[in-house]
């Protein structure tokens, strides 16, 4: 599937005041995938915590975190 624009920089919750004007809503499954693929979670609204995957980083995914 072709990309619809630049890759996301950060994942936000739907009610986040830091999301800015250029955002695209995604479902919880896509948000989990983006976070698992290394996209940063917003430090203000913490979508990773809301999705139940707090502290999940790309380093954890590939086994580099201790």
Backbone as numpy.savetxt, mean C-alpha at the origin, in Angstrom:
# Nx Ny Nz CAx CAy CAz Cx Cy Cz
-2.10 -6.99 -18.57 -2.94 -5.81 -18.57 -2.05 -4.57 -18.57
-2.28 -3.62 -19.47 -1.43 -2.43 -19.54 -1.64 -1.53 -18.32
-0.59 -0.82 -17.97 -0.64 0.11 -16.85 -1.53 1.30 -17.18
-2.23 1.80 -16.18 -3.11 2.95 -16.38 -2.45 4.26 -15.99
-1.19 4.27 -15.79 -0.46 5.47 -15.41 0.79 5.08 -14.64
1.40 6.04 -13.97 2.60 5.72 -13.21 2.27 4.79 -12.05
3.26 4.02 -11.60 3.00 3.11 -10.49 2.69 3.89 -9.21
1.91 3.30 -8.32 1.58 4.00 -7.08 2.82 4.20 -6.21
2.83 5.29 -5.49 3.93 5.61 -4.60 3.60 5.19 -3.17
2.34 5.31 -2.81 1.93 5.05 -1.43 0.49 4.55 -1.42
0.17 3.66 -0.48 -1.19 3.17 -0.29 -1.80 3.93 0.88
-3.03 4.44 0.67 -3.76 5.18 1.71 -5.09 4.50 1.98
-5.68 4.80 3.13 -7.07 4.40 3.40 -7.96 5.40 2.69
-9.20 5.04 2.44 -10.12 5.90 1.70 -10.40 7.24 2.35
-10.25 7.33 3.65 -10.56 8.57 4.37 -9.31 9.40 4.68
-8.17 9.04 4.14 -6.91 9.72 4.48 -6.84 11.13 3.90
-6.48 12.08 4.75 -6.35 13.47 4.31 -5.04 13.71 3.55
-4.12 12.76 3.58 -2.84 12.91 2.90 -2.84 12.34 1.48
-3.95 11.78 1.03 -3.99 11.10 -0.27 -3.77 12.05 -1.44
-4.10 13.29 -1.32 -3.89 14.24 -2.41 -4.95 14.13 -3.48
-4.73 14.85 -4.58 -5.73 14.92 -5.65 -5.60 13.79 -6.66
-4.41 13.25 -6.82 -4.19 12.21 -7.83 -4.16 10.85 -7.15
-5.32 10.26 -7.01 -5.39 8.94 -6.42 -6.42 8.09 -7.15
-6.30 6.80 -6.96 -7.21 5.85 -7.60 -7.64 4.84 -6.55
-8.94 4.72 -6.33 -9.41 3.74 -5.34 -9.09 2.31 -5.77
-8.70 1.48 -4.81 -8.46 0.06 -5.05 -9.16 -0.73 -3.95
-9.43 -1.96 -4.23 -10.04 -2.84 -3.24 -9.00 -3.36 -2.27
-9.46 -4.03 -1.22 -8.53 -4.55 -0.22 -7.53 -5.56 -0.77
-7.95 -6.40 -1.72 -7.03 -7.39 -2.28 -5.90 -6.72 -3.05
-6.23 -5.70 -3.85 -5.19 -5.00 -4.59 -4.29 -4.21 -3.65
-4.86 -3.63 -2.60 -4.05 -2.90 -1.62 -3.05 -3.85 -0.95
-3.50 -5.04 -0.57 -2.59 -6.04 0.01 -1.48 -6.41 -0.97
-1.84 -6.60 -2.24 -0.85 -6.94 -3.25 0.18 -5.82 -3.41
-0.30 -4.58 -3.48 0.61 -3.44 -3.62 1.57 -3.36 -2.44
1.06 -3.54 -1.23 1.91 -3.50 -0.04 2.91 -4.65 -0.05
2.45 -5.83 -0.45 3.34 -7.00 -0.51 4.42 -6.82 -1.57
4.11 -6.09 -2.63 5.07 -5.85 -3.71 6.03 -4.72 -3.40
5.88 -4.08 -2.23 6.84 -3.06 -1.82 6.37 -1.63 -1.85
5.11 -1.37 -2.24 4.59 -0.01 -2.21 4.45 0.41 -0.75
4.86 1.62 -0.41 4.82 2.10 0.97 3.38 2.33 1.44
3.17 2.08 2.72 1.90 2.40 3.36 2.01 3.80 3.94
0.94 4.57 3.87 0.92 5.92 4.45 1.13 5.81 5.96
2.03 6.62 6.49 2.31 6.58 7.92 1.26 7.31 8.74
0.34 8.01 8.08 -0.72 8.72 8.80 -1.96 7.86 8.98
-2.42 7.21 7.92 -3.67 6.45 8.00 -3.44 4.95 8.18
-2.22 4.47 8.00 -1.82 3.09 8.25 -2.74 2.03 7.63
-2.84 1.99 6.30 -3.70 0.99 5.67 -3.23 -0.44 5.93
-1.93 -0.62 6.16 -1.42 -1.95 6.46 -2.01 -2.49 7.76
-2.15 -1.62 8.75 -2.76 -2.02 10.02 -4.23 -2.34 9.83
-4.92 -1.50 9.07 -6.35 -1.73 8.82 -6.59 -3.04 8.07
-5.64 -3.44 7.23 -5.77 -4.68 6.47 -5.24 -5.90 7.23
-4.72 -5.67 8.42 -4.23 -6.77 9.23 -2.85 -7.28 8.85
-2.05 -6.46 8.18 -0.71 -6.87 7.78 0.33 -5.85 8.25
0.14 -5.30 9.43 1.05 -4.28 9.96 2.47 -4.83 10.05
3.42 -4.00 9.69 4.82 -4.38 9.77 5.29 -5.23 8.61
4.43 -5.50 7.66 4.81 -6.31 6.50 5.64 -5.47 5.56
6.85 -5.91 5.27 7.72 -5.19 4.35 8.25 -6.15 3.30
8.81 -5.60 2.26 9.40 -6.43 1.21 10.53 -7.27 1.79
11.28 -6.74 2.75 12.37 -7.50 3.37 11.82 -8.73 4.09
10.69 -8.58 4.78 10.07 -9.74 5.45 9.62 -10.76 4.43
9.08 -10.29 3.30 8.53 -11.19 2.29 9.61 -12.10 1.70
10.82 -11.58 1.54 11.86 -12.39 0.92 12.82 -12.99 1.96
12.49 -12.81 3.24 13.26 -13.47 4.30 14.53 -12.76 4.73
14.64 -11.46 4.50 15.85 -10.74 4.89 15.75 -10.12 6.27
14.55 -9.97 6.80 14.38 -9.37 8.11 14.67 -10.39 9.19
15.25 -9.92 10.28 15.61 -10.86 11.32 14.64 -10.89 12.36
